[in-house]
Coordinates of C-alpha atoms in Angstrom, one line a residue:
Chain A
X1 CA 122.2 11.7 94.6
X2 CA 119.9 8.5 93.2
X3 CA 116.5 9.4 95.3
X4 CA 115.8 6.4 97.1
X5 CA 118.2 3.9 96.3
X6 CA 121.2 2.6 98.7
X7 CA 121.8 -0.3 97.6
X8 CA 121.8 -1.6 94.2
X9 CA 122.2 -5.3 92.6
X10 CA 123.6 -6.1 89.4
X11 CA 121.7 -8.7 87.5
X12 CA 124.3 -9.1 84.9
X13 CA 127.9 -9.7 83.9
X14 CA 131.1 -9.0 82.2
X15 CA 131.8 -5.5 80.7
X16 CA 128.3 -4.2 81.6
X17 CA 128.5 -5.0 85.2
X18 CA 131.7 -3.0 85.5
X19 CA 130.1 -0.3 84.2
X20 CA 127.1 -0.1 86.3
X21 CA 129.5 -1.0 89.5
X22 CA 131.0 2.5 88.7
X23 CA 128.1 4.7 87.8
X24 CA 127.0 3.4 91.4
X25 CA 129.8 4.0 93.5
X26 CA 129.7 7.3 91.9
X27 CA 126.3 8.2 92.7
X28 CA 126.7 6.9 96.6
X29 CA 125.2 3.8 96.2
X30 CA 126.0 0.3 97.7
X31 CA 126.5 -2.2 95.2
X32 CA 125.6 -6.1 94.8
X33 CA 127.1 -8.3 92.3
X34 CA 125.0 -11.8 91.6
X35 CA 126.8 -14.3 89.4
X36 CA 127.3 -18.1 88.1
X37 CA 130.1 -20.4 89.2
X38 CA 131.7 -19.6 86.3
X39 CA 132.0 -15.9 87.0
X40 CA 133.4 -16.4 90.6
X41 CA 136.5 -14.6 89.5
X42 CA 135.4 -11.5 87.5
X43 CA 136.1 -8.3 87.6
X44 CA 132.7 -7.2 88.7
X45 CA 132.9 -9.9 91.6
X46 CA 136.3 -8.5 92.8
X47 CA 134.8 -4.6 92.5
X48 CA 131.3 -4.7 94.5
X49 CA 131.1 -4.5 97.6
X50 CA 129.2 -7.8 98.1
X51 CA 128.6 -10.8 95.5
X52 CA 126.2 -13.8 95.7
X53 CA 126.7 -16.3 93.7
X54 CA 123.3 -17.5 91.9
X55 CA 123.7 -21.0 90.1
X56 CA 125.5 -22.9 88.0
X57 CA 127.1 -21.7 84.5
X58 CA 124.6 -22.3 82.1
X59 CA 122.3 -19.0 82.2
X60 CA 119.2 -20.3 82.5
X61 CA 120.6 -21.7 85.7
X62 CA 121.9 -18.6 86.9
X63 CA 121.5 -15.2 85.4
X64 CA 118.4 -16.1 83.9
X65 CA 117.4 -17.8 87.6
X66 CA 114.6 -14.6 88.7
X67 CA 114.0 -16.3 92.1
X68 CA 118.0 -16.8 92.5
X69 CA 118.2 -13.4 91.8
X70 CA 115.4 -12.1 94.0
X71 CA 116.6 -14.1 96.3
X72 CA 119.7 -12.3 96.7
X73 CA 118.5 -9.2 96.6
X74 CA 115.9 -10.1 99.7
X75 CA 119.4 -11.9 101.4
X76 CA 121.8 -8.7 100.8
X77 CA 119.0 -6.0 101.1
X78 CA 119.4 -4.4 98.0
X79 CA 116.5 -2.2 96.8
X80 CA 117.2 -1.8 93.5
X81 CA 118.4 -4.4 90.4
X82 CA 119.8 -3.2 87.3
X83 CA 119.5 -5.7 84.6
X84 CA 122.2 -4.9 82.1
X85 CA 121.5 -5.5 78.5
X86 CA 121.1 -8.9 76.9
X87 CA 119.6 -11.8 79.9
X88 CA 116.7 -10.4 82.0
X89 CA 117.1 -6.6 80.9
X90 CA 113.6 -6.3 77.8
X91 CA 112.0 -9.6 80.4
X92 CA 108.7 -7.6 81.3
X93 CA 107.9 -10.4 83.8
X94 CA 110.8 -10.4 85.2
X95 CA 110.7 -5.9 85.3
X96 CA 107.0 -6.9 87.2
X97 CA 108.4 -9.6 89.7
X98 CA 111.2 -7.2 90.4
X99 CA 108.4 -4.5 91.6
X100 CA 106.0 -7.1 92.9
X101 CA 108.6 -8.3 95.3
X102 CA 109.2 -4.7 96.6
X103 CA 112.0 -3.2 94.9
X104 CA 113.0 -0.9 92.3
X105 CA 113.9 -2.3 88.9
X106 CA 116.3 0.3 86.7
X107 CA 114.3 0.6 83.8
X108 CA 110.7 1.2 82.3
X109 CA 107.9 -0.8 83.7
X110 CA 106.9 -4.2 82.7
X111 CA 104.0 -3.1 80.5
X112 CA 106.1 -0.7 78.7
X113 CA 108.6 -3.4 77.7
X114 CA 105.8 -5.5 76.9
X115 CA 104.6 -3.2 74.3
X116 CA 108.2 -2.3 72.5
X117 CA 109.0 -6.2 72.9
X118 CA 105.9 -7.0 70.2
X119 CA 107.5 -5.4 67.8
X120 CA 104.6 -5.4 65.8
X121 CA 102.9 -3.2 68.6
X122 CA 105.6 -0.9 68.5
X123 CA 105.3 -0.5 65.0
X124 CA 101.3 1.0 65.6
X125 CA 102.6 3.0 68.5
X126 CA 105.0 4.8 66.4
X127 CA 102.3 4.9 63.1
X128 CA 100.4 6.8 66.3
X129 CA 102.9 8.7 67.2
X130 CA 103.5 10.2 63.2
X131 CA 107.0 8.3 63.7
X132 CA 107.8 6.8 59.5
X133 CA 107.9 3.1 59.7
X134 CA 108.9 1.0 57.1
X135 CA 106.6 -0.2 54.3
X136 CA 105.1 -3.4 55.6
X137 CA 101.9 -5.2 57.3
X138 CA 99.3 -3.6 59.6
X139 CA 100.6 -5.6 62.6
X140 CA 101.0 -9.4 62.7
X141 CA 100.1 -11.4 59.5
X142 CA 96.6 -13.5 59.9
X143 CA 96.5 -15.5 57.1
X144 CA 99.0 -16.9 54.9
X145 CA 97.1 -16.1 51.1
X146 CA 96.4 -12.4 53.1
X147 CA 99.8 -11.6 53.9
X148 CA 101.0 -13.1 50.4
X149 CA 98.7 -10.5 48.7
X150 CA 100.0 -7.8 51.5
X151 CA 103.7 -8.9 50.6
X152 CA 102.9 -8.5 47.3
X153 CA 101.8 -4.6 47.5
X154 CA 104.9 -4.1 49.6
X155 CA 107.2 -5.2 46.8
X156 CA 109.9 -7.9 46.9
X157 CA 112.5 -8.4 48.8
X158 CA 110.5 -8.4 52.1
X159 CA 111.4 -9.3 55.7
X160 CA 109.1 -11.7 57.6
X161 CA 110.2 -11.1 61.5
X162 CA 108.9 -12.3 64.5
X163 CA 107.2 -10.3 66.6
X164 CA 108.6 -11.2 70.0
X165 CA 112.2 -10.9 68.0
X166 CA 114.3 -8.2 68.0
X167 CA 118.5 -7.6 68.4
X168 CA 118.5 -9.2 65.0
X169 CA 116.6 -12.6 65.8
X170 CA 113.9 -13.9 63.7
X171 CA 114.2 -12.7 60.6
X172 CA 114.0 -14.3 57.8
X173 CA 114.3 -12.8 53.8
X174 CA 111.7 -13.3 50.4
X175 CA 113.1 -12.1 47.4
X176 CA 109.3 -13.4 45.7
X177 CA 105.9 -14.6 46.0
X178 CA 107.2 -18.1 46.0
X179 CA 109.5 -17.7 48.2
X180 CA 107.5 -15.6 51.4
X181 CA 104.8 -18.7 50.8
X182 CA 107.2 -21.1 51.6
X183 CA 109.6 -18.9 53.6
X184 CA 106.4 -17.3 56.5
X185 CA 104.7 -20.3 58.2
X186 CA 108.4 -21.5 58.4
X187 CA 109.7 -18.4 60.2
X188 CA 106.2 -18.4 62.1
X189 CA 106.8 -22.1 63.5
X190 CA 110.4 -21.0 64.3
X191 CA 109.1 -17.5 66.5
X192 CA 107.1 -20.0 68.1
X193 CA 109.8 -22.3 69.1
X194 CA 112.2 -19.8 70.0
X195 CA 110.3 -16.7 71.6
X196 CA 107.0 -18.6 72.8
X197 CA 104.7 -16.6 70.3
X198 CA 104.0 -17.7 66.4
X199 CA 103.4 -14.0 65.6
X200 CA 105.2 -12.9 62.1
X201 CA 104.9 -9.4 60.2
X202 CA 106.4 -8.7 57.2
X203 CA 108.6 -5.5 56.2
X204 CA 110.1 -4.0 52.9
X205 CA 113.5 -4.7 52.7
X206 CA 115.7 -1.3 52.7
X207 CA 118.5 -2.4 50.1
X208 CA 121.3 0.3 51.3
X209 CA 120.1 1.7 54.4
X210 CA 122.5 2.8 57.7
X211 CA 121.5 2.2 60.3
X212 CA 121.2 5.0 63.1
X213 CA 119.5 5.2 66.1
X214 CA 118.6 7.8 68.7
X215 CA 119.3 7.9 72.6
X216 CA 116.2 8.8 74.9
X217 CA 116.1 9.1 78.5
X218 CA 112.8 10.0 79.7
X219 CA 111.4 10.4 83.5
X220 CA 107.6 9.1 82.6
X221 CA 106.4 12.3 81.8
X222 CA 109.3 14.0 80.0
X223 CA 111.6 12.9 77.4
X224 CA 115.3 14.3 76.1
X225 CA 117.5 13.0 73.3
X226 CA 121.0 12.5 73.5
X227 CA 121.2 12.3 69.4
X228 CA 122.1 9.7 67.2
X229 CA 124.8 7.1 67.1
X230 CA 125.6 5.1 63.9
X231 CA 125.9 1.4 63.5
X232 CA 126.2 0.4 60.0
X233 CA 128.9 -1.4 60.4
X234 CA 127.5 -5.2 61.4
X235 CA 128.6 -8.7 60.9
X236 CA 125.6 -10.9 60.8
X237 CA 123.2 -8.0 62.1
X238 CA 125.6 -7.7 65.5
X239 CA 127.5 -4.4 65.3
X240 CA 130.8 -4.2 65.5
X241 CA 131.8 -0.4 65.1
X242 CA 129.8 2.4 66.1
X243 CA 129.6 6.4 66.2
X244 CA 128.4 9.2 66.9
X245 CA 127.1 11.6 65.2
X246 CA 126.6 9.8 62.4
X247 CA 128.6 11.5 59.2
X248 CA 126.0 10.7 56.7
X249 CA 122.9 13.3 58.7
X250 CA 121.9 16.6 56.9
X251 CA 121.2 18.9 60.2
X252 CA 117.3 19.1 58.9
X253 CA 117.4 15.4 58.8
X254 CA 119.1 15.1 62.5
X255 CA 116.3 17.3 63.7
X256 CA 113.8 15.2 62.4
X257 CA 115.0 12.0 63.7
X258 CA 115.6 13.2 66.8
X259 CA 112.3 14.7 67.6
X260 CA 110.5 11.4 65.9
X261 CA 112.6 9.2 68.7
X262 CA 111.3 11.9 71.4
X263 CA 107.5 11.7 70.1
X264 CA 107.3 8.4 70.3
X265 CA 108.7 8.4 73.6
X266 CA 106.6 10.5 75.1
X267 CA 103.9 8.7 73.4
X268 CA 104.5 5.4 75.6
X269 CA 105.6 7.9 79.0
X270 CA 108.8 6.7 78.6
X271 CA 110.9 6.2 82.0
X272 CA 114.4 5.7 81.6
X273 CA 117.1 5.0 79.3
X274 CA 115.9 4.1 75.9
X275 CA 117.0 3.4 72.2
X276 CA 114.7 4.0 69.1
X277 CA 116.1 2.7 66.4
X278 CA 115.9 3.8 62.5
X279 CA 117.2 2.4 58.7
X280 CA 118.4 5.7 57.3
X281 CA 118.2 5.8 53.4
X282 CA 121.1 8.1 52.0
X283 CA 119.7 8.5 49.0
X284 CA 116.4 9.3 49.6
X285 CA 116.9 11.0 52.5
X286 CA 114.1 9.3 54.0
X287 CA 114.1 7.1 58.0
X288 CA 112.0 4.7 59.3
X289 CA 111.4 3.5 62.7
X290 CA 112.5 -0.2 62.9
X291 CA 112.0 -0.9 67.2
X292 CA 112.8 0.9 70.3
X293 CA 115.3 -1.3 72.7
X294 CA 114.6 -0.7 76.5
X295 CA 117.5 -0.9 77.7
X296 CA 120.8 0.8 78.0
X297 CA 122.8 -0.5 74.5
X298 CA 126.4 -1.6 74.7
X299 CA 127.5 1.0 72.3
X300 CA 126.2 4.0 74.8
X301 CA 129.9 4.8 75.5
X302 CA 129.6 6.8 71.9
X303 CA 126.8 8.8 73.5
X304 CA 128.2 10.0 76.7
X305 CA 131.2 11.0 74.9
X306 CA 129.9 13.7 72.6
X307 CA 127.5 14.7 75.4
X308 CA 129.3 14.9 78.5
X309 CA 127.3 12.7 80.2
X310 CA 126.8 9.2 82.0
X311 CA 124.0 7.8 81.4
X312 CA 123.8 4.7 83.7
X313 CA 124.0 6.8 86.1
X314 CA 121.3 8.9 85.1
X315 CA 119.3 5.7 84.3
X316 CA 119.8 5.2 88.3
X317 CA 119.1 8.5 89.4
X318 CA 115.4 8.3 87.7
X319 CA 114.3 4.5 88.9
X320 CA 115.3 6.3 91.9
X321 CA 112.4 8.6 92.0
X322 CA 114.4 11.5 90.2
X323 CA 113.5 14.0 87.7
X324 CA 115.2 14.5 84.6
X325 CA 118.5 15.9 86.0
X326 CA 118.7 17.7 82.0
X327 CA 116.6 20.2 80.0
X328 CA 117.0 19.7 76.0
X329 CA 118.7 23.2 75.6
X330 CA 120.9 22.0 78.0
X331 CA 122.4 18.7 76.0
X332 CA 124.7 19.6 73.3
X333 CA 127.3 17.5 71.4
X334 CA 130.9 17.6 70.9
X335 CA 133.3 16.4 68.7
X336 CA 133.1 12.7 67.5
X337 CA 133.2 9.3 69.2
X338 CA 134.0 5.9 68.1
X339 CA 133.8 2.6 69.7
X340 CA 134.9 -0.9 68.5
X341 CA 134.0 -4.1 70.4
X342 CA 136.7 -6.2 71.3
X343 CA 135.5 -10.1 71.1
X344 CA 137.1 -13.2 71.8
X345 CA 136.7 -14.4 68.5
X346 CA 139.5 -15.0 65.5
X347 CA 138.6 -12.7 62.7
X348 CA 140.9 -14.7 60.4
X349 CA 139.2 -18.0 61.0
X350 CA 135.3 -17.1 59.9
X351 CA 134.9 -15.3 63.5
X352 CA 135.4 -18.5 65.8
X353 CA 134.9 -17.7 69.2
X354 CA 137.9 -18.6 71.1
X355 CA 137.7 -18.5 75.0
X356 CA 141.0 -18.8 76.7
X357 CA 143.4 -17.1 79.5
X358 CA 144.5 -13.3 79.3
X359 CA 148.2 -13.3 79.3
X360 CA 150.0 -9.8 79.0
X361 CA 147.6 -6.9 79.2
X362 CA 148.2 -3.3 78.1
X363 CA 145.4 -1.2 77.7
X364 CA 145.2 1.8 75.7
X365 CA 145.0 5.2 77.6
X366 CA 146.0 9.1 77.2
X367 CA 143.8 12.0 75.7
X368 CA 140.1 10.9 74.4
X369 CA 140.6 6.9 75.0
X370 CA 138.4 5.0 77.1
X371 CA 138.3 1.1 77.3
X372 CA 135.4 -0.7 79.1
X373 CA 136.6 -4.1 79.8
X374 CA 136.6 -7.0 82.2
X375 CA 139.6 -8.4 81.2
X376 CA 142.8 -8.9 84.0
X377 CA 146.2 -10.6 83.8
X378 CA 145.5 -14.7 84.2
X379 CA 141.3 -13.8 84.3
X380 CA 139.9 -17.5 82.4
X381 CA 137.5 -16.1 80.1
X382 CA 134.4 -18.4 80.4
X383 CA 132.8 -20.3 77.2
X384 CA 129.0 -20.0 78.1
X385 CA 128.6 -16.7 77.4
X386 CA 128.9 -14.1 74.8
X387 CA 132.0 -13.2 73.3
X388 CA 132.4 -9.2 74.1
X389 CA 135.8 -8.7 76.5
X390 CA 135.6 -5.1 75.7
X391 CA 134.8 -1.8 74.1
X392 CA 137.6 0.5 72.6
X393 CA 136.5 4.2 72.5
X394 CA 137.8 6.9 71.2
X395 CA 136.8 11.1 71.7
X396 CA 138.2 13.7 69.2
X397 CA 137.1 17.0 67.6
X398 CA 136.5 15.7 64.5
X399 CA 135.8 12.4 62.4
X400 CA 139.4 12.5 61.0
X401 CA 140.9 13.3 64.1
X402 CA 139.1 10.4 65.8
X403 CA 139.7 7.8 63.3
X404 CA 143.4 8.9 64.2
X405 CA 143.5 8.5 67.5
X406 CA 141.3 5.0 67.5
X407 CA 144.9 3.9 65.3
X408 CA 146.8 5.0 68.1
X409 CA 144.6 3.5 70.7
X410 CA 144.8 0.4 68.8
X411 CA 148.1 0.1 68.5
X412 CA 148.5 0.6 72.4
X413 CA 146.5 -2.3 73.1
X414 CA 147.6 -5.5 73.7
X415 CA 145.4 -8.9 74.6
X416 CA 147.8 -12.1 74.4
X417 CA 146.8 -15.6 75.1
X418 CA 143.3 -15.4 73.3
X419 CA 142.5 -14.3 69.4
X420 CA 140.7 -10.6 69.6
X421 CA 139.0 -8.9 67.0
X422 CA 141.9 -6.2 67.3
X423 CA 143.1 -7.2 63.9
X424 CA 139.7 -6.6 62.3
X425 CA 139.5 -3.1 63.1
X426 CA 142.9 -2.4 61.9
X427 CA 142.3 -3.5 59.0
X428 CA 139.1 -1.6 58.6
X429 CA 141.0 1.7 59.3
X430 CA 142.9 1.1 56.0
X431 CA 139.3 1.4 54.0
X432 CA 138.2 4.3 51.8
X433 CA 135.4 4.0 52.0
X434 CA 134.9 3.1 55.6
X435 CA 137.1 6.8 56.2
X436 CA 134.5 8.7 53.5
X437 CA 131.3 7.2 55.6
X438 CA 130.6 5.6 52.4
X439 CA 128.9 2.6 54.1
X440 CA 125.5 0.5 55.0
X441 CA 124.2 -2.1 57.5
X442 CA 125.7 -4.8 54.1
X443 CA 129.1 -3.3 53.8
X444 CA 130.7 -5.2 56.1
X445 CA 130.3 -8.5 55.2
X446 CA 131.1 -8.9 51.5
X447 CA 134.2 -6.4 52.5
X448 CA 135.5 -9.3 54.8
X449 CA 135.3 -11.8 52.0
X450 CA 137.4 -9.3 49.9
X451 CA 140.5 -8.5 52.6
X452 CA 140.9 -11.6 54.4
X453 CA 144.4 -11.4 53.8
X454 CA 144.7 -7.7 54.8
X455 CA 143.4 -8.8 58.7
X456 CA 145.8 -11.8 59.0
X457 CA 148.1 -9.7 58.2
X458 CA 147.1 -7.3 61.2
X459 CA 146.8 -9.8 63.5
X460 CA 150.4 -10.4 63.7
X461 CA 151.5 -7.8 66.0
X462 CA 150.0 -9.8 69.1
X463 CA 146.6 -8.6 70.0
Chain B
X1 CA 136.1 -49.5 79.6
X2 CA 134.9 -48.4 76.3
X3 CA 137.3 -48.9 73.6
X4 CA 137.1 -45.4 72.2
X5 CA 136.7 -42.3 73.8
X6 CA 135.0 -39.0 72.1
X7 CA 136.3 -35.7 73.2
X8 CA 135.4 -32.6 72.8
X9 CA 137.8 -30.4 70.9
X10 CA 136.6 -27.2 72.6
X11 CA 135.0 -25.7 76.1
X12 CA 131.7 -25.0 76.6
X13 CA 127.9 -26.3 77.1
X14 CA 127.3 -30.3 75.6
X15 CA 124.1 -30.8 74.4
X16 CA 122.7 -34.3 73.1
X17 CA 119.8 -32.9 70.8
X18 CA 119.7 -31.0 67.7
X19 CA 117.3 -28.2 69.5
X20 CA 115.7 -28.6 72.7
X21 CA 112.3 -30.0 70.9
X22 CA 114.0 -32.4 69.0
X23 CA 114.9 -36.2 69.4
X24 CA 118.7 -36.9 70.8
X25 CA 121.3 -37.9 67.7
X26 CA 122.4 -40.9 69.6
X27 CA 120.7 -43.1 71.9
X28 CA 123.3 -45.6 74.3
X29 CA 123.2 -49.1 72.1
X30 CA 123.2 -47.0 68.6
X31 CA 125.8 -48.1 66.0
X32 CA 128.1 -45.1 65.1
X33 CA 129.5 -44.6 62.0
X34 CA 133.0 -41.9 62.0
X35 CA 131.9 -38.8 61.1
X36 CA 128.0 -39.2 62.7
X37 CA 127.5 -36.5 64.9
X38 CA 126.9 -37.0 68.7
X39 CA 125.9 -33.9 70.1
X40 CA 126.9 -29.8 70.1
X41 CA 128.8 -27.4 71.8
X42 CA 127.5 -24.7 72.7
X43 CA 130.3 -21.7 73.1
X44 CA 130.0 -18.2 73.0
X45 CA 126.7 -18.4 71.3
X46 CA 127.9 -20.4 68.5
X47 CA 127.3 -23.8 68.0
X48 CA 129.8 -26.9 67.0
X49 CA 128.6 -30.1 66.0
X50 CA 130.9 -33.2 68.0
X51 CA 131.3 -35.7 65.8
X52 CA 132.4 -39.6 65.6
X53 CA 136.6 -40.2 65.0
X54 CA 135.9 -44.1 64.7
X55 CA 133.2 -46.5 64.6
X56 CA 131.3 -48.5 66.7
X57 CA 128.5 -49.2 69.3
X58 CA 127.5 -46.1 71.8
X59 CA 128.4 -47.3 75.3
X60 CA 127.8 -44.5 77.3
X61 CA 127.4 -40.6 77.5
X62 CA 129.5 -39.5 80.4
X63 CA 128.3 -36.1 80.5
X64 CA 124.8 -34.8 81.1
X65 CA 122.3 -33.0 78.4
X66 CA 122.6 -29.1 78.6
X67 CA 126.0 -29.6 81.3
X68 CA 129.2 -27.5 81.3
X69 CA 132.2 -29.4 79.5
X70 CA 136.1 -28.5 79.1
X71 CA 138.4 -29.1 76.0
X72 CA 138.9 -32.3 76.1
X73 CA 136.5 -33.7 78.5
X74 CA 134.9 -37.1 76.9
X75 CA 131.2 -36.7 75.6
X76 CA 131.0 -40.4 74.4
X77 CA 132.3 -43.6 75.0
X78 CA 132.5 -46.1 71.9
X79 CA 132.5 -50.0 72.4

């Protein structure tokens, strides 16, 4: 049951698009796969039922192309486009083209991805909503000798970050006064180059903070939370490893979090699938807001395995017309969940992205294993896009147990013929401190400079 | 036929500017010194600067701004 929708397009690609190909067929519903020249031979093209191909391999030829793409929905009928994450999916023109052209786009409307794109905006809306942000400007800096003054009351180190950024992007540090005056109309000229919009504001920097971040799904009137996942563990603010539940929550402080992300929510009438994120401080015990993300995240896998649920589908069911399907009392979690993300990059060579052809292929299966993928014997994996092949997840009763199991799952999988982080995880399972929980959004990165050694040494067995 | 051919050591998207605002590094009739750099690659996200493996006088770019290129696929051709 999805309401109104028969037939749905896919405006996106690689492990994504499989995904949303099977929450479809699932629900009933038809499904249309756009994509580039170079992505004439995925997986997604070989599982919908119909595929279109939209432009050449660059993206902003193809699945950046919003005329290809409505296009193709006007040629094949499709009612409905789901954008993925990453390319169109937090575009709010391209959410109000999608509507303007007569068809349902799977996800809030444009206006409401407008507001959490400014991150600065979102920043009021959650100060509104009693949601703690973190220590920073009222909004978007005017003024370079105001914000140095505001910087200054903050306290150094501080972030200056554009406010069209976000996923990471923009974001540049100032460890003093000196620095942030020569450091923000750099980083405003740069916003203004890369997103279109010169806008900066400027946040305290959070020395060890996790980072954890709560799963919303709301119907435009009601919202429910899924709980949190984890993702502390990131390589040049991308994750790499996530969970949920985080290990490091007291209960009071889950609660907390949880009906913060919800508030805010509901604030903005929140419709659909939706991630607010928060720096957790371990040692205070304190969160902040740092931006809510719009879209469904690549590490929701974590989510629907402690909750039972899937929530593409559910993201479907509501741009169908659909109520929430879920009452609160109804979501409870189970166990523990971990996901790594397999990339097409050589973590003993500084990360080097490494497109190539899959040779041999096993995939890891049996109790509490689930691998999202795109990957086939012989499939050419293309160079112009991002390097995710994969997600590796893992479901067990416990954190031990599922730490287990993710060594076991490991060791079942096999990738020849390209370099794949593989090696990087199992080296990671071999850390203390990584098994204690003992860790923050800057742990990763000095402990690759220490173990090196320890990851070439994993990457011998093949994958 | 140019006397020295510049390949590209990996796949991906050839670009002849620094950043899409910016000036090209080479223009055709530029002397090139080994080790200038030519243009990027873009692949995966990441980017790798192409540079010069000999000297000489920029004859040609065979390949497009902002165009798909393979692994050894020539990006400039040296007189």
């Amino acid at each position: 049951m999805a309401g109104t929708i028969k037939k749905l397009l896919i405006a996106n690609r690689g492990e994504i698009a499989v995904r949303i190909i099977r929450a479809a067929r699932d629900l009933g519903i038809a499904t249309v796969q756009v994509h580039s020249e170079a992505d004439a031979e995925s997986r997604a093209v070989q599982m919908a039922d119909e595929a279109v191909d939209i432009g050449p391999p660059q993206a902003a030829k193809s699945y950046l192309n919003v005329e290809a793409i409505l296009n193709a929905a006007k040629k094949t009928g499709a009612d409905a486009i789901h954008p993925g994450y990453g390319f169109l999916a937090e575009n709010a023109d391209f959410a109000d083209a999608v509507v303007a052209a007569g068809l349902i786009f799977v996800g809030p409307s444009g206006d409401t991805i407008r507001l959490m794109g400014d991150k600065a905006a979102a920043r009021k809306e959650a100060k509104k909503a009693q949601v703690p942000t973190v220590p920073g400007s009222d909004g978007v800096i005017n003024g370079m000798e105001v914000a140095a003054s505001q910087a200054e009351a903050i306290g150094f180190p501080v972030m200056i970050k554009a406010a069209a950024g976000g996923g990471g992007r923009g974001i540049r540090v100032a460890q003093d006064a000196a620095e942030f005056s020569a450091l923000a109309p750099q980083a405003s000229s740069e916003a203004k180059a890369a997103f279109g919009d010169g806008g900066v504001y400027v946040e305290k920097v959070i020395e060890r903070a996790r980072h954890i971040e709560v799963q919303v799904l709301g119907d435009g009137e009601d919202v429910v939370h899924f709980y949190e996942r984890e993702c502390s563990l990131q390589r040049r603010r991308q994750k790499v490893w996530e969970e949920a539940p985080s290990a490091a929550l007291p209960e009071a402080v889950r609660d907390s979090l949880c009906t913060a992300a919800v508030a805010l929510a509901k604030a903005v009438r929140y419709k659909g699938a939706g991630t607010v994120e928060f720096l957790y401080d371990d040692e205070s015990g304190q969160f902040y807001f740092i931006e809510m993300n719009t879209r469904i995240q690549v590490e929701h896998p974590v989510t629907e395995m402690i909750c039972g649920v899937d929530l593409v589908a559910e993201m479907i069911a509501i741009a169908g017309g659909e109520k929430l399907r879920l009452r609160q009392e109804e979501i409870r979690r189970h166990g523990h969940a971990i996901e790594v993300r397999l990339n097409a990059e050589d973590p003993a060579n500084n990360f080097m992205p490494f497109p190539g052809i899959v040779g041999a292929l096993a995939v890891p299966s049996g109790p509490g294993v689930r691998f999202d993928h795109m990957l086939y014997p012989g499939y050419a994996v293309p160079p112009f896009y991002d390097s995710l092949l994969g997600k590796l997840i893992v479901w067990a009763e416990d954190r031990e147990s599922a730490l287990r199991r993710l060594e076991r799952a490991l060791s079942e999988l096999q990738v020849s013929g390209l370099p794949t982080t593989a090696p990087l995880f199992r080296a990671l399972l071999e850390s203390e401190e990584l098994r204690a929980s003992s860790v923050h959004t800057r742990w990763l990165e000095p402990w690759l400079e220490n173990n090196i050694d320890l990851i070439r040494q994993k990457g011998g067995a093949g994958a | 036929m140019a006397n020295h051919e510049v390949k590209s050591p990996i796949p991906g998207t050839f670009y002849r500017k620094p950043a899409p605002d910016q000036p090209p590094y080479k223009e055709v009739g530029d002397q090139v010194v080994k080790g200038d750099t030519l243009g990027l690659v873009e692949v995966m996200k990441t980017f790798h600067e192409v540079r010069a493996d000999a000297d000489g006088t920029l004859a040609a770019f065979p390949i497009e701004d902002a165009e798909p290129v393979m692994a050894g696929q020539t990006i400039a051709e040296l007189d």
